[in-house]
Tab-separated table of C-alpha atoms and ligand atoms in Angstrom:
chain	number	residue	atom	x	y	z
D	495	MET	CA	67.763	-69.480	-8.540
D	496	MET	CA	70.043	-72.152	-9.966
D	497	PRO	CA	73.298	-70.535	-11.076
D	498	ASP	CA	74.096	-70.745	-14.770
D	499	VAL	CA	76.894	-73.271	-14.803
D	500	THR	CA	76.859	-74.179	-18.463
D	501	GLN	CA	79.790	-71.927	-19.260
D	502	GLU	CA	81.929	-73.046	-16.389
D	503	ALA	CA	85.107	-75.011	-16.733
D	504	ARG	CA	84.661	-78.618	-15.673
D	505	CYS	CA	88.303	-79.431	-15.017
D	506	GLY	CA	88.002	-83.167	-15.556
D	507	TYR	CA	84.585	-83.629	-13.965
D	508	SER	CA	81.786	-84.970	-16.064
D	509	ASP	CA	78.045	-85.325	-15.742
D	510	GLY	CA	76.704	-88.791	-15.123
D	511	GLU	CA	73.420	-90.367	-16.157
D	512	ASP	CA	71.902	-89.301	-12.830
D	513	ILE	CA	73.956	-86.312	-11.721
D	514	LEU	CA	75.173	-83.003	-13.119
D	515	VAL	CA	78.578	-81.782	-12.013
D	516	SER	CA	79.938	-78.265	-12.369
D	517	LEU	CA	82.392	-75.797	-10.886
D	518	PRO	CA	80.287	-72.627	-10.659
D	519	GLN	CA	82.878	-70.727	-8.616
D	520	PRO	CA	86.513	-71.193	-7.620
D	521	HIS	CA	87.203	-74.218	-5.385
D	522	VAL	CA	83.530	-75.218	-5.140
D	523	LEU	CA	82.009	-78.237	-6.823
D	524	LEU	CA	78.252	-78.343	-7.386
D	525	ILE	CA	76.578	-81.739	-7.734
D	526	THR	CA	72.938	-81.783	-8.823
D	527	LEU	CA	70.858	-84.959	-8.610
D	528	ASN	CA	69.174	-85.171	-11.978
D	529	ARG	CA	66.391	-87.741	-12.202
D	530	PRO	CA	63.453	-85.340	-11.963
D	531	LYS	CA	60.938	-87.783	-13.451
D	532	ALA	CA	61.656	-90.210	-10.598
D	533	ARG	CA	61.815	-87.371	-8.050
D	534	ASN	CA	65.586	-87.955	-7.858
D	535	ALA	CA	65.040	-91.411	-6.347
D	536	LEU	CA	68.448	-92.838	-5.511
D	537	ARG	CA	69.166	-95.903	-7.597
D	538	SER	CA	72.522	-97.679	-7.403
D	539	GLN	CA	73.708	-95.775	-10.456
D	540	THR	CA	73.018	-92.458	-8.695
D	541	LEU	CA	74.982	-93.434	-5.602
D	542	ARG	CA	77.775	-94.893	-7.748
D	543	GLU	CA	78.154	-91.632	-9.667
D	544	LEU	CA	77.930	-89.560	-6.514
D	545	ALA	CA	80.581	-91.642	-4.760
D	546	ALA	CA	82.882	-91.540	-7.808
D	547	THR	CA	82.584	-87.750	-8.044
D	548	LEU	CA	83.297	-87.309	-4.337
D	549	THR	CA	86.312	-89.604	-4.630
D	550	GLN	CA	87.607	-87.432	-7.473
D	551	ALA	CA	86.942	-84.297	-5.401
D	552	THR	CA	88.778	-85.811	-2.423
D	553	ASP	CA	91.941	-86.118	-4.515
D	554	ASP	CA	91.524	-82.721	-6.163
D	555	ASP	CA	93.314	-79.944	-4.245
D	556	GLY	CA	91.366	-77.441	-6.331
D	557	VAL	CA	88.098	-78.438	-4.641
D	558	ARG	CA	87.627	-77.099	-1.126
D	559	ALA	CA	83.879	-77.544	-0.648
D	560	VAL	CA	81.014	-79.351	-2.349
D	561	VAL	CA	77.378	-78.313	-2.637
D	562	LEU	CA	74.863	-81.102	-3.201
D	563	THR	CA	71.355	-80.338	-4.402
D	564	GLY	CA	68.418	-81.847	-6.206
D	565	GLY	CA	67.619	-78.540	-7.831
D	566	ASP	CA	64.681	-76.205	-7.345
D	567	ARG	CA	61.847	-78.713	-6.888
D	568	VAL	CA	62.901	-81.916	-5.127
D	569	PHE	CA	65.934	-83.061	-3.202
D	570	ALA	CA	65.409	-86.835	-3.350
D	571	ALA	CA	62.351	-89.044	-2.743
D	572	GLY	CA	64.363	-91.874	-1.229
D	573	ALA	CA	65.851	-95.116	-2.430
D	574	ASP	CA	64.539	-96.178	-5.816
D	575	ILE	CA	61.571	-98.304	-4.767
D	576	GLY	CA	61.526	-100.164	-8.092
D	577	GLU	CA	65.109	-101.250	-7.481
D	578	LEU	CA	64.358	-102.167	-3.870
D	579	ALA	CA	61.447	-104.295	-5.056
D	580	ALA	CA	63.802	-106.502	-7.064
D	581	HIS	CA	66.013	-107.241	-4.050
D	582	THR	CA	65.736	-110.377	-1.943
D	583	ALA	CA	67.027	-110.998	1.576
D	584	THR	CA	70.175	-112.521	0.087
D	585	SER	CA	70.805	-110.083	-2.790
D	586	ILE	CA	70.519	-107.107	-0.423
D	587	LEU	CA	73.441	-108.572	1.574
D	588	THR	CA	75.804	-108.148	-1.376
D	589	ASP	CA	74.306	-104.857	-2.505
D	590	GLU	CA	76.913	-102.346	-3.759
D	591	ARG	CA	75.198	-99.362	-2.171
D	592	PRO	CA	76.666	-99.620	1.373
D	593	ARG	CA	80.068	-99.189	-0.266
D	594	HIS	CA	78.949	-95.926	-1.880
D	595	TRP	CA	77.382	-94.682	1.355
D	596	LYS	CA	80.735	-95.329	3.041
D	597	THR	CA	82.503	-93.147	0.459
D	598	ILE	CA	79.972	-90.371	1.026
D	599	ARG	CA	80.254	-90.744	4.809
D	600	GLU	CA	84.044	-90.530	4.673
D	601	PHE	CA	84.259	-87.574	2.292
D	602	PRO	CA	86.760	-85.364	4.151
D	603	LYS	CA	85.842	-81.958	2.691
D	604	PRO	CA	82.837	-79.820	3.634
D	605	LEU	CA	79.605	-81.020	2.058
D	606	ILE	CA	76.680	-78.617	2.034
D	607	ALA	CA	73.188	-79.779	1.110
D	608	ALA	CA	70.815	-77.329	-0.584
D	609	ILE	CA	67.389	-78.880	-0.132
D	610	ASN	CA	64.148	-78.021	-1.894
D	611	GLY	CA	60.933	-80.008	-1.969
D	612	PHE	CA	60.884	-83.593	-0.724
D	613	SER	CA	63.806	-84.970	1.258
D	614	LEU	CA	62.556	-88.459	2.046
D	615	GLY	CA	63.851	-91.852	3.084
D	616	GLY	CA	67.289	-92.488	1.583
D	617	GLY	CA	67.120	-88.945	0.199
D	618	ASN	CA	66.869	-87.544	3.695
D	619	GLU	CA	69.619	-89.891	4.809
D	620	LEU	CA	71.761	-88.466	2.015
D	621	ALA	CA	70.918	-84.911	3.137
D	622	MET	CA	71.995	-85.837	6.659
D	623	HIS	CA	75.401	-86.934	5.356
D	624	ALA	CA	75.998	-83.256	4.601
D	625	ASP	CA	77.861	-81.143	7.137
D	626	ILE	CA	75.567	-78.144	6.728
D	627	LEU	CA	71.942	-78.329	5.569
D	628	ILE	CA	70.245	-75.338	3.953
D	629	ALA	CA	66.589	-75.705	3.015
D	630	GLY	CA	63.993	-73.870	1.011
D	631	GLU	CA	60.902	-72.767	2.935
D	632	THR	CA	58.755	-75.376	1.172
D	633	ALA	CA	61.039	-78.343	1.822
D	634	GLN	CA	59.599	-81.422	3.511
D	635	PHE	CA	61.563	-84.058	5.391
D	636	GLY	CA	60.604	-87.614	6.276
D	637	GLN	CA	61.540	-91.234	6.847
D	638	PRO	CA	58.483	-92.942	5.335
D	639	GLU	CA	60.170	-96.369	5.030
D	640	VAL	CA	57.720	-97.802	7.579
D	641	ASN	CA	54.989	-97.439	4.940
D	642	LEU	CA	56.913	-99.950	2.810
D	643	GLY	CA	57.391	-102.448	5.618
D	644	ILE	CA	61.058	-101.562	6.113
D	645	ILE	CA	63.130	-99.127	8.150
D	646	PRO	CA	65.822	-96.633	7.075
D	647	GLY	CA	69.033	-98.323	5.997
D	648	ALA	CA	71.500	-95.428	5.700
D	649	GLY	CA	71.316	-93.630	9.002
D	650	GLY	CA	67.706	-92.472	9.246
D	651	THR	CA	67.283	-93.914	12.721
D	652	GLN	CA	70.738	-92.830	13.899
D	653	ARG	CA	71.611	-89.449	12.375
D	654	LEU	CA	68.052	-88.176	12.590
D	655	THR	CA	67.869	-89.033	16.306
D	656	ARG	CA	71.132	-87.238	16.946
D	657	ALA	CA	69.915	-84.230	14.947
D	658	ILE	CA	66.395	-83.747	16.320
D	659	GLY	CA	66.174	-85.933	19.438
D	660	LYS	CA	64.420	-89.180	20.325
D	661	SER	CA	60.778	-88.164	20.420
D	662	ASN	CA	60.923	-86.168	17.174
D	663	ALA	CA	62.852	-88.927	15.372
D	664	MET	CA	60.404	-91.552	16.639
D	665	LEU	CA	57.500	-89.493	15.341
D	666	LEU	CA	58.943	-89.435	11.823
D	667	ASN	CA	60.183	-93.039	11.800
D	668	LEU	CA	57.085	-94.629	13.348
D	669	THR	CA	54.379	-92.625	11.589
D	670	GLY	CA	56.073	-91.865	8.260
D	671	THR	CA	54.723	-88.302	8.428
D	672	PHE	CA	56.684	-85.381	7.012
D	673	LEU	CA	58.348	-82.477	8.786
D	674	ASP	CA	57.866	-79.040	7.253
D	675	ALA	CA	60.870	-76.776	6.775
D	676	ARG	CA	60.071	-74.417	9.669
D	677	THR	CA	59.791	-77.300	12.108
D	678	ALA	CA	62.976	-78.848	10.676
D	679	LEU	CA	64.736	-75.552	11.403
D	680	ALA	CA	63.265	-75.313	14.903
D	681	GLN	CA	64.311	-78.898	15.669
D	682	GLY	CA	67.853	-78.376	14.386
D	683	LEU	CA	67.775	-80.623	11.322
D	684	VAL	CA	68.734	-77.703	9.071
D	685	SER	CA	70.777	-74.566	9.725
D	686	GLU	CA	68.910	-72.004	7.637
D	687	LEU	CA	65.822	-71.520	5.511
D	688	THR	CA	65.786	-69.545	2.290
D	689	GLN	CA	63.309	-68.816	-0.443
D	690	PRO	CA	63.325	-71.993	-2.548
D	691	GLU	CA	64.880	-70.256	-5.548
D	692	LEU	CA	67.787	-69.015	-3.402
D	693	THR	CA	68.719	-72.271	-1.683
D	694	VAL	CA	71.556	-73.234	-4.029
D	695	SER	CA	72.915	-69.667	-4.150
D	696	ARG	CA	72.967	-69.506	-0.364
D	697	ALA	CA	74.730	-72.876	-0.126
D	698	LEU	CA	77.290	-71.686	-2.691
D	699	GLU	CA	77.787	-68.511	-0.677
D	700	ILE	CA	78.579	-70.552	2.434
D	701	ALA	CA	80.832	-72.830	0.368
D	702	ALA	CA	82.737	-69.763	-0.870
D	703	VAL	CA	83.342	-68.593	2.690
D	704	ILE	CA	84.644	-72.024	3.654
D	705	ALA	CA	86.755	-72.296	0.479
D	706	ALA	CA	88.634	-69.148	1.497
D	707	LYS	CA	89.689	-70.721	4.817
D	708	PRO	CA	92.830	-72.823	5.342
D	709	PRO	CA	91.876	-76.263	3.972
D	710	LEU	CA	93.726	-78.335	6.568
D	711	ALA	CA	92.070	-76.497	9.463
D	712	VAL	CA	88.685	-76.924	7.767
D	713	ARG	CA	89.299	-80.614	7.261
D	714	MET	CA	90.342	-81.157	10.855
D	715	ALA	CA	87.426	-79.101	12.173
D	716	LYS	CA	85.009	-81.316	10.220
D	717	GLU	CA	86.722	-84.450	11.457
D	718	ALA	CA	86.634	-83.237	15.064
D	719	VAL	CA	82.941	-82.274	14.998
D	720	LEU	CA	82.021	-85.645	13.456
D	721	LYS	CA	84.077	-87.369	16.140
D	722	SER	CA	81.611	-86.071	18.718
D	723	PHE	CA	78.990	-88.429	17.255
D	724	GLU	CA	81.196	-91.436	17.810
D	725	THR	CA	83.032	-91.009	21.095
D	726	GLY	CA	82.617	-89.948	24.686
D	727	LEU	CA	83.621	-86.420	25.702
D	728	GLU	CA	87.068	-87.354	26.987
D	729	GLN	CA	88.066	-89.202	23.805
D	730	GLY	CA	86.575	-86.445	21.665
D	731	LEU	CA	88.511	-83.764	23.526
D	732	HIS	CA	91.657	-85.841	23.138
D	733	ALA	CA	91.128	-86.113	19.362
D	734	GLU	CA	90.432	-82.381	19.133
D	735	ARG	CA	93.593	-81.566	21.057
D	736	ARG	CA	95.677	-83.821	18.818
D	737	SER	CA	94.403	-82.117	15.659
D	738	PHE	CA	94.808	-78.701	17.287
D	739	CYS	CA	98.498	-79.467	17.937
D	740	GLN	CA	99.033	-80.876	14.433
D	741	LEU	CA	97.759	-77.648	12.906
D	742	PHE	CA	100.578	-75.777	14.631
D	743	ALA	CA	102.916	-77.489	12.152
D	744	THR	CA	101.155	-76.024	9.104
D	745	ALA	CA	102.249	-73.095	6.955
D	746	ASP	CA	98.657	-71.860	7.022
D	747	LYS	CA	98.779	-71.481	10.819
D	748	GLN	CA	101.907	-69.311	10.467
D	749	GLU	CA	100.235	-67.333	7.702
D	750	GLY	CA	96.902	-66.901	9.527
D	751	VAL	CA	98.519	-65.644	12.706
D	752	ALA	CA	101.060	-63.439	10.863
D	753	ALA	CA	98.336	-61.882	8.706
D	754	PHE	CA	96.269	-61.059	11.787
D	755	LEU	CA	99.226	-59.432	13.542
D	756	GLU	CA	100.267	-57.543	10.394
D	757	LYS	CA	96.651	-56.429	9.790
D	758	ARG	CA	96.474	-57.893	6.276
D	759	ARG	CA	94.438	-60.555	4.518
D	760	PRO	CA	95.912	-64.054	4.804
D	761	VAL	CA	96.875	-66.071	1.745
D	762	PHE	CA	96.322	-69.746	2.556
D	763	THR	CA	98.074	-72.434	0.532
D	764	GLY	CA	96.747	-75.617	2.096
D	765	ARG	CA	100.133	-76.581	3.481
P	1580	CO8	N1	61.511	-94.591	-6.025
P	1580	CO8	C1	61.193	-94.747	-7.314
P	1580	CO8	N2	60.355	-93.937	-7.979
P	1580	CO8	C2	59.831	-92.905	-7.284
P	1580	CO8	C3	60.129	-92.658	-5.938
P	1580	CO8	C4	61.022	-93.565	-5.294
P	1580	CO8	N3	61.415	-93.389	-4.016
P	1580	CO8	N4	59.456	-91.563	-5.533
P	1580	CO8	C5	58.771	-91.126	-6.602
P	1580	CO8	N5	58.979	-91.930	-7.656
P	1580	CO8	C6	58.423	-91.839	-8.994
P	1580	CO8	C7	56.958	-92.253	-9.022
P	1580	CO8	O1	56.834	-93.673	-9.125
P	1580	CO8	C8	56.463	-91.538	-10.263
P	1580	CO8	O2	56.870	-92.262	-11.404
P	1580	CO8	P1	55.862	-92.377	-12.677
P	1580	CO8	O3	55.709	-90.957	-13.171
P	1580	CO8	O4	56.626	-93.236	-13.631
P	1580	CO8	O5	54.595	-92.948	-12.184
P	1580	CO8	C9	57.265	-90.246	-10.244
P	1580	CO8	O6	58.403	-90.475	-9.394
P	1580	CO8	C10	56.485	-89.092	-9.657
P	1580	CO8	O7	55.972	-89.512	-8.409
P	1580	CO8	P2	54.552	-88.989	-7.864
P	1580	CO8	O8	53.578	-88.980	-8.988
P	1580	CO8	O9	54.208	-89.806	-6.661
P	1580	CO8	O10	54.954	-87.493	-7.504
P	1580	CO8	P3	54.313	-86.545	-6.395
P	1580	CO8	O11	54.997	-85.227	-6.588
P	1580	CO8	O12	52.832	-86.606	-6.418
P	1580	CO8	O13	54.791	-87.162	-4.977
P	1580	CO8	C11	56.382	-88.074	-3.420
P	1580	CO8	C12	56.131	-87.143	-4.630
P	1580	CO8	C13	55.676	-87.547	-2.175
P	1580	CO8	C14	57.897	-88.011	-3.200
P	1580	CO8	C15	55.899	-89.496	-3.718
P	1580	CO8	O14	56.356	-89.891	-5.001
P	1580	CO8	C16	56.392	-90.505	-2.719
P	1580	CO8	O15	55.787	-90.671	-1.663
P	1580	CO8	N6	57.470	-91.240	-3.064
P	1580	CO8	C17	57.997	-92.298	-2.225
P	1580	CO8	C18	58.700	-91.756	-0.996
P	1580	CO8	C19	59.238	-92.899	-0.158
P	1580	CO8	O16	58.531	-93.769	0.282
P	1580	CO8	N7	60.564	-92.871	0.062
P	1580	CO8	C20	61.232	-93.900	0.829
P	1580	CO8	C21	61.787	-94.915	-0.104
P	1580	CO8	S1	62.501	-96.297	0.771
P	1580	CO8	C22	64.023	-95.744	1.228
P	1580	CO8	O17	64.426	-94.651	0.953
P	1580	CO8	C23	64.827	-96.744	2.011
P	1580	CO8	C24	66.241	-96.257	2.233
P	1580	CO8	C25	67.115	-97.428	2.433
P	1580	CO8	C26	68.586	-97.076	2.470
P	1580	CO8	C27	69.089	-96.159	1.425
P	1580	CO8	C28	69.296	-96.792	0.096
P	1580	CO8	C29	69.514	-95.788	-1.030
């Protein structure tokens, strides 16, 4: 069930034309794609608003995790095909959207996707930008771009292959067929399945757990895991070690260790 967020403080965040933004619980921002009539198709406006909200959340110490959803019925049906239709080979070169994807890709705090219904094309690429993917049992995933005479343009050939392997990624990219939620779980695209009405609640629950952890350690853990997609093992281990050592300089490391030894709950300050 979608939490009732209407009464929640917004603390400077505002809804856009295409997204709803709320703070349903301490330190957790909830972003809901809100173009249901277009199955949450991602037009430039949607990505612009999403990127702007994530930029605001990056600078906001009060936000420690973000949940991204399309609501109870659809995550996102891909890039807005009407908008794509208007692009030419030259106009697509100066398209603003790669800039917004970069902002989403570089968001340093945990991003959890709560996925119901269709997660297709650019929508699935958006889902795969999340650090943790939770899906409803009726969710369906796909990269149907081939049906339009194009290929994915925001990671659908790269992130999907890393998530589910070559043969499975080829199947989706070359045939345009959809993956059901159970298979997506079995192949490692998502971490957990829930009843569709509980997907957002479960994602918020995970976000709450993360929000209670020391933010700098969380940030560096995310950075280190993502590094494994970009480097060889030796370089990745080196980066991990560097972050590991840096964390020894934080107040939260002192607090975490002291609290364990003193058998009390830690109070993390993000310093
Ligand atoms: N773009 C624009 N409008 C869409 C899209 C879309 N991707 N998907 C659905 N809609 C619109 C439909 O045109 C329709 O509008 P209207 O009511 O005005 O006719 C409305 O949403 C409802 O659609 P349906 O009647 O088809 O709804 P169904 O529930 O029967 O089916 C589906 C839902 C299965 C999602 C179906 O609409 C569908 O197949 N949509 C297209 C999926 C697709 O091909 N996605 C890939 C798009 S290309 C892409 O993502 C490239 C990514 C490139 C990089 C990233 C850039 C952002």
